[in-house]
XYZ file of C-alpha atoms in Angstrom:
669
model
C 85.151 9.459 -11.582
C 82.964 6.341 -11.310
C 79.497 6.285 -9.700
C 80.719 3.805 -7.123
C 83.537 6.179 -6.072
C 81.069 9.090 -5.767
C 78.717 7.057 -3.541
C 81.503 5.988 -1.226
C 82.835 9.550 -0.987
C 79.358 10.917 -0.137
C 78.910 8.246 2.530
C 82.242 9.087 4.142
C 81.387 12.797 4.110
C 78.052 12.039 5.849
C 79.837 10.045 8.538
C 82.395 12.799 9.002
C 79.721 15.484 9.416
C 77.807 13.306 11.882
C 80.962 12.906 13.932
C 81.531 16.665 13.905
C 77.929 17.286 15.005
C 78.404 14.882 17.870
C 81.609 16.621 18.973
C 79.866 19.997 18.909
C 77.197 18.607 21.227
C 79.855 17.380 23.631
C 79.388 13.678 22.849
C 82.534 11.575 22.750
C 83.028 8.944 20.100
C 83.539 5.617 21.884
C 85.976 2.870 21.163
C 84.476 -0.298 22.577
C 86.722 -3.336 23.084
C 84.773 -6.433 22.206
C 84.733 -9.912 23.699
C 83.082 -13.110 22.570
C 79.757 -13.961 24.278
C 79.856 -16.547 27.040
C 78.530 -20.050 26.459
C 75.617 -19.437 28.814
C 74.447 -16.375 26.888
C 74.777 -17.624 23.326
C 74.571 -21.031 21.704
C 77.592 -20.297 19.542
C 80.554 -17.951 19.933
C 80.048 -16.734 16.398
C 76.638 -15.230 17.135
C 76.663 -11.466 17.540
C 74.144 -9.411 19.495
C 73.909 -5.659 19.259
C 71.570 -3.970 21.750
C 69.847 -0.831 20.495
C 69.630 2.298 22.595
C 66.493 4.285 23.252
C 67.535 7.698 22.013
C 65.048 9.489 24.215
C 66.572 7.991 27.373
C 69.713 10.141 26.945
C 67.823 13.409 26.799
C 64.949 13.081 29.292
C 63.899 10.781 32.130
C 61.374 8.029 31.526
C 57.820 8.279 32.785
C 56.824 7.082 36.212
C 57.304 3.321 36.644
C 54.304 1.144 37.399
C 56.342 -1.014 39.751
C 56.851 -0.084 43.404
C 59.953 1.739 44.667
C 62.863 -0.561 45.269
C 61.723 -3.187 42.795
C 64.347 -4.256 40.320
C 62.963 -2.846 37.101
C 65.509 -3.490 34.384
C 63.600 -2.428 31.315
C 65.925 -2.801 28.383
C 64.780 0.504 26.915
C 66.987 2.348 29.369
C 70.135 0.367 28.557
C 73.073 1.788 26.637
C 75.231 -0.100 24.178
C 77.786 -1.815 26.335
C 79.565 -4.197 24.021
C 79.606 -5.575 20.528
C 80.782 -9.146 20.066
C 82.921 -9.305 16.968
C 85.581 -11.912 17.796
C 88.145 -9.566 19.284
C 87.725 -6.781 16.717
C 87.558 -3.178 17.904
C 84.478 -1.220 16.892
C 84.367 2.576 16.721
C 80.833 3.782 17.483
C 79.722 7.390 16.831
C 77.071 8.574 19.255
C 74.671 11.078 17.726
C 72.396 13.205 19.834
C 70.092 14.167 16.993
C 68.849 10.588 16.443
C 65.213 11.605 16.171
C 65.979 13.909 13.250
C 67.988 11.196 11.506
C 65.464 8.399 11.930
C 67.399 6.625 14.716
C 70.143 5.769 12.282
C 73.333 4.344 13.788
C 76.506 4.085 11.713
C 79.272 1.721 12.766
C 82.645 1.369 11.109
C 84.528 -1.917 11.633
C 88.182 -1.108 11.572
C 90.376 -3.012 9.208
C 87.448 -4.297 7.152
C 86.426 -1.279 5.103
C 82.807 -2.211 5.927
C 80.140 0.200 7.087
C 77.256 -1.154 9.166
C 74.074 0.861 9.174
C 70.879 0.088 11.033
C 68.079 1.512 13.134
C 67.398 1.660 16.853
C 63.926 0.843 18.082
C 62.443 3.173 20.664
C 61.545 0.231 22.907
C 65.206 -0.674 23.353
C 64.994 -4.098 21.766
C 67.729 -5.610 19.674
C 67.782 -4.768 15.993
C 69.177 -6.322 12.876
C 72.021 -4.315 11.361
C 72.988 -4.826 7.746
C 76.441 -4.540 6.292
C 75.537 -2.534 3.238
C 77.152 -0.190 0.777
C 73.842 1.595 0.362
C 72.368 3.133 3.549
C 69.053 3.920 1.834
C 68.566 0.270 0.861
C 69.305 -0.898 4.435
C 66.783 1.583 5.853
C 64.159 0.453 3.328
C 64.671 -3.218 4.268
C 64.422 -2.390 7.977
C 61.213 -0.482 7.350
C 59.639 -3.494 5.629
C 60.648 -5.768 8.531
C 59.237 -3.468 11.216
C 56.007 -2.989 9.301
C 55.497 -6.700 8.727
C 52.767 -8.043 11.002
C 53.017 -11.678 11.908
C 50.113 -13.983 12.658
C 49.058 -13.589 16.319
C 49.890 -16.474 18.635
C 46.818 -18.613 19.397
C 46.043 -19.863 22.914
C 43.417 -22.482 23.797
C 42.078 -21.466 27.234
C 39.132 -23.874 27.354
C 40.734 -25.982 30.138
C 42.387 -23.165 32.097
C 40.023 -23.303 35.115
C 41.123 -21.108 38.057
C 44.017 -19.456 36.177
C 41.638 -18.160 33.488
C 41.369 -14.516 34.599
C 45.135 -13.987 34.915
C 45.612 -15.809 31.606
C 43.067 -13.585 29.812
C 44.808 -10.431 31.047
C 48.180 -11.814 29.914
C 46.894 -12.670 26.424
C 45.395 -9.168 26.065
C 48.677 -7.545 27.104
C 50.545 -9.626 24.523
C 47.913 -8.915 21.831
C 47.599 -12.626 21.146
C 44.422 -14.483 20.189
C 42.412 -16.447 22.746
C 40.140 -19.395 21.958
C 38.007 -19.774 25.109
C 36.068 -22.715 23.682
C 38.994 -24.316 21.852
C 38.975 -24.831 18.097
C 39.320 -27.611 15.555
C 42.522 -26.285 14.041
C 45.641 -26.621 16.166
C 46.555 -23.806 18.565
C 50.087 -22.671 19.355
C 49.640 -23.020 23.118
C 47.204 -25.072 25.226
C 46.713 -23.888 28.811
C 45.507 -26.662 31.089
C 44.233 -26.129 34.607
C 45.226 -29.439 36.181
C 46.993 -32.044 34.075
C 48.718 -32.718 30.771
C 45.804 -35.093 30.099
C 43.079 -32.410 30.406
C 42.946 -32.651 26.609
C 44.015 -35.985 25.114
C 43.931 -34.995 21.442
C 46.881 -32.615 21.135
C 49.493 -33.598 18.556
C 51.365 -30.303 18.133
C 51.951 -26.959 19.788
C 52.834 -26.527 23.461
C 51.068 -27.578 26.662
C 51.641 -25.901 30.029
C 51.837 -29.241 31.889
C 54.300 -32.130 31.835
C 53.059 -35.720 31.870
C 53.670 -37.199 35.323
C 54.267 -33.895 37.137
C 51.256 -34.363 39.429
C 52.395 -37.880 40.373
C 56.026 -36.828 40.784
C 55.261 -33.964 43.174
C 52.966 -35.914 45.475
C 54.428 -35.899 48.978
C 55.678 -39.519 48.944
C 57.280 -39.493 45.479
C 58.879 -36.134 46.205
C 60.322 -37.429 49.479
C 61.683 -40.561 47.773
C 63.365 -38.516 45.020
C 64.996 -36.117 47.480
C 66.010 -38.982 49.793
C 67.901 -40.633 46.913
C 69.817 -37.378 46.437
C 70.393 -37.050 50.195
C 72.065 -40.463 50.213
C 74.346 -39.408 47.343
C 74.924 -35.759 48.282
C 73.972 -35.348 51.979
C 75.469 -31.871 52.377
C 73.809 -30.524 49.223
C 70.318 -31.743 50.124
C 70.106 -30.725 53.783
C 67.358 -28.177 52.950
C 64.635 -30.859 53.059
C 63.389 -31.926 56.519
C 63.959 -35.533 57.595
C 60.934 -37.523 56.417
C 59.348 -40.931 56.856
C 56.817 -42.543 54.532
C 53.739 -44.001 56.191
C 52.555 -46.626 56.786
C 55.563 -48.584 55.431
C 58.140 -46.799 57.610
C 56.025 -46.467 60.753
C 58.134 -48.964 62.700
C 61.362 -47.248 61.670
C 59.927 -43.847 62.642
C 58.747 -45.096 66.061
C 62.082 -46.728 66.853
C 64.144 -43.679 65.900
C 62.023 -41.267 67.952
C 62.044 -43.563 70.987
C 65.854 -43.784 70.820
C 66.200 -39.987 70.561
C 64.060 -39.490 73.674
C 65.880 -42.214 75.604
C 69.263 -40.619 74.842
C 68.136 -37.165 75.960
C 64.982 -36.763 78.027
C 64.938 -32.982 77.428
C 64.521 -33.469 73.671
C 60.890 -33.519 72.631
C 60.709 -32.951 68.859
C 57.525 -32.074 66.991
C 56.474 -33.633 63.675
C 54.084 -32.562 60.951
C 51.974 -35.167 59.153
C 50.917 -34.518 55.535
C 48.543 -36.747 53.534
C 50.174 -37.915 50.291
C 47.564 -36.424 47.983
C 46.558 -33.521 50.228
C 46.496 -29.876 49.165
C 45.628 -26.472 50.642
C 46.492 -27.676 54.140
C 43.818 -30.363 54.085
C 44.452 -33.170 56.591
C 47.730 -31.730 57.982
C 48.300 -32.054 61.737
C 51.127 -31.909 64.305
C 52.229 -34.680 66.675
C 54.856 -35.131 69.400
C 54.698 -38.904 69.696
C 54.313 -41.728 67.126
C 51.299 -43.019 69.044
C 49.388 -39.876 67.999
C 49.494 -40.849 64.308
C 46.153 -41.396 62.587
C 47.249 -44.315 60.450
C 43.914 -45.606 59.249
C 41.337 -44.100 56.934
C 38.388 -46.423 57.243
C 39.707 -49.915 56.567
C 42.718 -48.696 54.548
C 46.098 -47.490 55.755
C 46.529 -43.767 55.133
C 49.394 -42.911 52.769
C 51.229 -39.898 54.165
C 54.578 -38.336 54.973
C 55.684 -37.358 58.463
C 58.424 -34.722 58.687
C 60.421 -32.952 61.346
C 58.693 -29.684 62.194
C 60.865 -26.532 61.975
C 60.517 -25.152 65.495
C 62.531 -21.934 65.022
C 61.202 -20.145 61.917
C 62.009 -16.542 61.049
C 59.188 -14.292 62.297
C 57.908 -10.943 61.051
C 55.487 -9.040 63.270
C 55.701 -12.098 65.589
C 54.050 -14.186 62.861
C 55.304 -17.256 61.051
C 55.244 -16.988 57.242
C 56.330 -18.904 54.175
C 57.353 -17.946 50.634
C 55.467 -19.014 47.510
C 57.977 -18.836 44.675
C 57.006 -19.453 41.051
C 59.386 -21.577 38.997
C 59.115 -22.261 35.269
C 60.521 -25.461 33.806
C 60.786 -24.372 30.187
C 62.032 -27.748 28.941
C 63.464 -31.032 30.186
C 65.833 -31.628 27.278
C 67.831 -29.474 27.547
C 66.940 -28.627 31.134
C 65.879 -24.962 31.410
C 64.748 -23.438 34.699
C 63.499 -19.895 35.351
C 62.620 -18.303 38.698
C 60.171 -15.402 39.089
C 61.872 -12.381 40.633
C 58.693 -11.634 42.570
C 56.719 -14.042 44.735
C 54.218 -14.101 47.581
C 54.618 -14.399 51.340
C 51.726 -15.987 53.255
C 51.402 -15.174 56.958
C 49.861 -17.044 59.834
C 47.110 -15.154 61.655
C 48.023 -16.011 65.262
C 51.323 -14.981 66.957
C 53.824 -17.828 66.892
C 54.836 -19.888 69.905
C 57.061 -22.953 69.825
C 54.994 -26.146 69.742
C 53.686 -27.523 73.009
C 51.056 -30.093 73.844
C 48.630 -27.214 74.454
C 48.991 -25.431 71.100
C 49.575 -28.305 68.639
C 46.064 -27.920 67.243
C 46.348 -24.144 66.651
C 46.476 -24.250 62.859
C 46.450 -20.432 62.528
C 49.718 -20.347 64.493
C 51.618 -23.240 62.901
C 50.333 -23.634 59.317
C 50.957 -20.918 56.732
C 48.482 -22.219 54.133
C 46.424 -19.344 52.723
C 43.385 -21.598 52.300
C 43.347 -22.216 56.062
C 44.220 -18.749 57.369
C 41.741 -16.965 55.117
C 39.008 -18.353 57.384
C 40.607 -16.823 60.493
C 38.974 -13.753 61.994
C 42.436 -12.159 62.091
C 43.104 -12.506 58.355
C 43.858 -9.092 56.821
C 43.037 -8.461 53.161
C 45.146 -5.520 52.059
C 45.569 -3.593 48.827
C 49.124 -2.789 49.934
C 51.931 -5.116 48.901
C 53.746 -4.746 52.229
C 50.969 -5.225 54.784
C 48.234 -7.769 55.432
C 48.240 -11.562 55.586
C 49.518 -11.930 52.014
C 52.393 -9.720 50.825
C 54.894 -9.598 48.000
C 58.233 -11.330 48.535
C 60.138 -8.158 47.607
C 58.422 -6.180 50.388
C 59.558 -8.781 52.956
C 63.108 -8.904 51.581
C 63.242 -5.102 51.611
C 62.215 -5.105 55.249
C 64.822 -7.736 56.131
C 67.503 -5.785 54.243
C 66.643 -2.715 56.338
C 67.521 -4.799 59.393
C 70.922 -5.662 57.945
C 70.126 -9.111 56.530
C 72.317 -10.186 53.584
C 69.506 -10.526 51.052
C 71.822 -11.520 48.207
C 72.960 -14.516 50.231
C 69.365 -15.512 51.050
C 68.340 -15.238 47.392
C 71.385 -17.229 46.278
C 70.502 -20.011 48.749
C 66.910 -20.065 47.468
C 68.090 -20.361 43.839
C 70.356 -23.281 44.804
C 67.458 -24.985 46.613
C 65.219 -24.669 43.531
C 67.823 -26.012 41.088
C 68.698 -28.965 43.322
C 65.025 -29.848 43.840
C 64.294 -29.806 40.098
C 67.389 -31.943 39.455
C 66.008 -34.462 41.979
C 62.636 -34.891 40.206
C 63.774 -34.649 36.561
C 64.930 -38.309 36.185
C 61.461 -39.740 36.828
C 59.782 -36.917 34.904
C 61.743 -38.019 31.838
C 60.393 -41.560 32.270
C 56.815 -40.220 32.348
C 57.511 -37.949 29.373
C 58.797 -40.718 27.099
C 55.810 -42.884 28.076
C 53.302 -40.278 26.870
C 55.316 -38.727 24.055
C 57.774 -41.365 22.811
C 60.541 -40.165 20.485
C 59.288 -40.038 16.914
C 55.603 -39.903 17.913
C 53.641 -36.720 17.088
C 52.991 -34.741 20.207
C 53.275 -31.326 21.828
C 56.231 -29.945 23.710
C 55.705 -29.105 27.376
C 56.475 -26.453 29.965
C 55.128 -25.887 33.474
C 54.905 -23.325 36.265
C 55.511 -24.848 39.707
C 54.842 -23.357 43.133
C 57.709 -23.792 45.599
C 56.757 -23.360 49.263
C 59.852 -22.296 51.206
C 60.288 -21.480 54.894
C 63.115 -19.298 56.218
C 64.560 -20.497 59.496
C 65.593 -18.052 62.216
C 69.195 -18.373 60.966
C 67.906 -17.420 57.443
C 68.509 -20.872 55.967
C 65.739 -21.732 53.446
C 63.867 -25.025 53.957
C 61.718 -26.690 51.294
C 58.226 -27.472 52.564
C 56.757 -28.813 49.318
C 56.388 -28.222 45.586
C 52.967 -27.735 43.992
C 52.309 -28.920 40.461
C 49.179 -26.723 40.262
C 49.849 -23.564 42.274
C 46.824 -21.312 42.546
C 46.827 -18.601 39.900
C 43.661 -16.893 41.143
C 43.866 -13.111 41.204
C 40.780 -12.745 43.404
C 40.210 -13.705 47.006
C 37.207 -14.907 48.960
C 35.512 -12.320 51.138
C 32.534 -12.792 53.445
C 29.987 -10.176 52.421
C 27.257 -11.509 54.717
C 27.184 -14.247 57.363
C 28.042 -17.452 55.481
C 27.967 -15.660 52.105
C 31.298 -15.372 50.250
C 32.193 -13.730 46.973
C 35.421 -13.241 45.041
C 36.879 -9.729 45.023
C 40.057 -8.582 43.215
C 43.380 -9.097 45.011
C 45.968 -6.510 43.855
C 48.881 -8.433 45.400
C 47.944 -11.648 43.571
C 47.390 -9.811 40.294
C 50.732 -8.010 40.538
C 52.639 -11.277 40.909
C 50.640 -13.879 38.990
C 49.806 -11.950 35.816
C 53.502 -11.168 35.386
C 54.452 -14.837 35.819
C 51.867 -16.085 33.287
C 52.483 -13.302 30.755
C 56.245 -13.743 30.804
C 55.959 -17.525 30.669
C 53.948 -17.074 27.469
C 56.591 -14.679 26.135
C 59.298 -17.257 26.731
C 57.205 -19.989 25.074
C 56.255 -17.768 22.111
C 56.640 -19.938 18.969
C 58.051 -16.839 17.226
C 60.799 -16.738 19.840
C 63.283 -18.457 17.564
C 66.885 -19.312 18.215
C 69.334 -16.649 17.034
C 70.646 -17.151 13.521
C 74.312 -18.124 13.508
C 76.045 -15.635 11.263
C 78.787 -16.839 8.966
C 81.870 -14.750 9.658
C 84.332 -14.658 6.812
C 87.741 -13.044 6.484
C 87.166 -9.378 5.829
C 83.891 -9.172 7.783
C 80.262 -9.807 6.848
C 79.175 -10.282 3.293
C 76.903 -7.681 1.751
C 73.328 -8.037 2.993
C 74.039 -10.602 5.729
C 72.141 -10.259 8.984
C 73.785 -9.907 12.373
C 71.558 -12.139 14.523
C 69.519 -10.352 17.124
C 68.232 -11.453 20.495
C 65.547 -14.095 20.028
C 62.931 -12.276 22.076
C 62.362 -9.549 19.498
C 62.491 -11.724 16.393
C 59.639 -10.978 14.006
C 58.174 -8.419 16.421
C 57.185 -4.867 15.660
C 57.748 -2.100 18.209
C 53.967 -1.806 18.629
C 53.773 -5.419 19.791
C 56.500 -5.313 22.428
C 57.071 -1.658 23.216
C 54.558 -1.512 26.097
C 55.747 -4.668 27.891
C 58.027 -4.523 30.929
C 61.236 -6.524 31.081
C 60.849 -10.222 31.892
C 60.100 -11.006 35.534
C 61.513 -14.519 35.042
C 65.240 -15.025 35.554
C 67.030 -17.986 33.995
C 68.993 -19.961 36.594
C 69.681 -23.111 34.593
C 71.631 -23.727 32.370
C 73.051 -20.361 33.497
C 74.561 -22.009 36.590
C 75.365 -25.345 34.974
C 78.948 -25.417 36.232
C 77.898 -25.219 39.873
C 75.226 -27.930 39.744
C 75.845 -30.256 36.803
C 77.665 -32.838 38.929
C 74.395 -33.475 40.814
C 72.725 -34.940 37.692
C 74.009 -38.454 38.341
C 70.576 -40.090 38.751
C 69.578 -38.576 35.408
C 72.315 -40.620 33.730
C 70.990 -43.740 35.444
C 67.466 -42.855 34.246
C 68.813 -42.564 30.674
C 70.074 -46.158 30.975
C 66.703 -47.235 32.367
C 64.829 -45.615 29.455
C 67.252 -47.131 26.958
C 66.469 -50.686 28.128
C 62.699 -50.236 28.547
C 62.275 -51.496 25.015
C 58.557 -51.021 24.338
C 57.593 -47.419 23.644
C 55.280 -46.014 26.285
C 56.409 -48.508 28.924
C 57.503 -47.301 32.389
C 58.581 -50.611 33.908
C 61.556 -52.825 33.220
C 60.774 -56.526 32.746
C 63.117 -59.358 33.835
C 64.405 -59.934 30.275
C 65.203 -56.239 29.813
C 66.985 -56.211 33.186
C 69.110 -59.178 32.100
C 69.927 -57.362 28.833
C 71.031 -54.333 30.845
C 73.331 -56.516 33.002
C 74.896 -58.217 29.960
C 75.334 -55.025 27.937
C 76.990 -53.203 30.831
C 79.057 -56.321 31.705
C 77.975 -56.309 35.346
C 77.835 -60.082 35.835
C 80.836 -62.320 36.483
C 81.712 -65.667 38.074
C 80.841 -64.269 41.507
C 77.551 -62.821 40.328
C 75.766 -65.137 37.926
C 72.643 -64.487 35.875
C 70.720 -66.597 38.398
C 71.799 -64.089 41.059
C 70.654 -61.311 38.734
C 67.157 -62.850 38.554
C 66.969 -63.166 42.340
C 68.033 -59.536 42.735
C 65.366 -58.429 40.243
C 62.587 -60.390 41.996
C 63.623 -59.253 45.482
C 63.845 -55.526 44.703
C 60.781 -55.440 42.444
C 58.599 -57.229 45.009
C 59.664 -54.869 47.793
C 58.997 -51.754 45.722
C 55.632 -53.077 44.542
C 54.631 -53.444 48.194
C 55.783 -49.898 48.911
C 53.787 -48.512 45.974
C 50.382 -50.209 46.158
C 48.832 -47.801 43.634
C 51.102 -49.070 40.888
C 49.150 -50.870 38.170
C 52.059 -51.986 36.028
C 54.162 -55.031 36.796
C 57.937 -54.814 36.641
C 60.762 -52.643 37.935
C 60.182 -48.900 38.163
C 62.901 -46.267 38.101
C 63.342 -45.997 41.886
C 63.732 -49.780 42.167
C 66.181 -49.719 39.235
C 68.241 -47.004 40.955
C 68.485 -49.210 44.059
C 69.557 -52.217 41.958
C 72.024 -50.037 40.057
C 73.781 -48.882 43.225
C 73.823 -52.417 44.605
C 75.616 -53.560 41.439
C 77.914 -50.509 41.470
C 78.844 -51.295 45.081
C 79.860 -54.826 44.133
C 81.967 -53.607 41.243
C 83.635 -50.575 42.868
C 83.779 -51.470 46.557
C 86.513 -48.993 47.434
C 84.643 -45.910 46.096
C 82.046 -43.709 47.810
C 78.423 -44.264 46.784
C 78.197 -41.326 44.337
C 81.563 -42.264 42.809
C 80.399 -45.877 42.390
C 77.338 -44.618 40.525
C 79.340 -42.240 38.353
C 81.859 -44.968 37.439
C 79.135 -47.511 36.601
C 76.972 -45.131 34.558
C 79.793 -44.208 32.152
């Protein structure tokens, strides 16, 4: 009898005895039908993920959770094996109760292949690599080497972090990464900036937590322009943004429209909120009921601002108006990846709400939810509880609404849709900024960014977008008056609970060791000896000690997960791709007249009825008008918004019978 035959026989006997042990303990062997992973979960149908089970979770309950009751805590260490993706094969899995004694060994037999897969579960419930091996001892030895291998800690430059520094330090400690508070000469893996991509100009590699142009793009006027473009194309999809006018250029239009509304119905007396273009923290915001109340001048210069319809019937809790601060991570622009934090903040006014009247328009503590304003109110309540006080967790508010019978799933679904649509609206211009600072082929970092979405729930539970902040406060302390006129920062448990999780899990997602899953080569007859079944990217090159103590991610991917529902809205992005293509000079953000002519010729948009002379007139007319509307612009030429207008004008000439969005879609192909 050959040695090979003896080894195989011994292996089969071991498997048989394990199965008998399991049956004695009352554990059923499972037959798990297997399906291919969906496109949204895996980059390739051939990739195979096998989740490992925490053996201890089957025999005794886990320790007390740090999160509050009712919070969705989906730590993967409690999950059981649910499916194995093996292209329609059927896998027979033997569950053993005595896993501790056997070193967490799991044996899987793939029917019809004659192959035995042996591997180890990790106690933290993360995914493991399982080897197809004839020798179980060898597989266990290789796994042991991999788990023992310590990788170089991720390096984070925090020298520019500013107000997010404390939360960032806690996050780095929890991840056991290495912080460089003063920066360093050698390149770091991640650079955390407090304000702008340009906080440090000398970065040629790694990752930066800001996108070029994000500050400019999310200013009130640019944001309103971007959303207005989408409202013209998809009016029903973008009805979550209040009607807005840009001042001073649209003052006459605003005055005329309001006068007509009042003339048609004398009982209608709408209220409007005025926001300075570059304002933050509630600075300079005020309410008006008539266009004549606008403060249009700042010294000798016209004040750039946005005036919006005021939401007069907000949802109230404890008779107070409140808004939601939701944290959104844009992980990348190409491909577009969006994550939403499962937990957020709710900021409450400090004076009971009344609908606007001429008497109460100036009561900022009643109408404005900004924390930076209300914190100075005598009624502001600092609370260590997450469900009381003037700042609470989003989950505590949703839990309270659910207790009253509100369909929270519907509310959350509407909020996710609002976030995705808003990001889709600003991405086209962001891509123009990005290519200007980091042209293709030029050394440079990759970017990601946490945004702060301010959302108001109306009385009918419809979410309304108030604004998006490029630099949401990540402070985990709050100001407290310890003596008359003397303030100091004291810890804020609610802020720490939410913000540390957002920063820590953003870093986890941006971890340079978080590699794409390896695509396994499946051959007839199964896996070749020694091949790896790719595991989930999050645990790649990580030891249990590094990741075992971390909770599950608080960030939920919403795009490209929901691509099918929203991809048709990315029409302006296709137009922006054309714009970037014809810019010509790397780093440029404006289209010159020659480049515009080239675009017309290449896309065959001119004909006998629309000559190149007409093209030049169109270019001059639109460019001049947009230059007047954007006085801060230093570059000459046609910007993206002006190009979009010209594009739709040309599309309208070519496809007169189609609706506006269909004209654009037909022309951009």
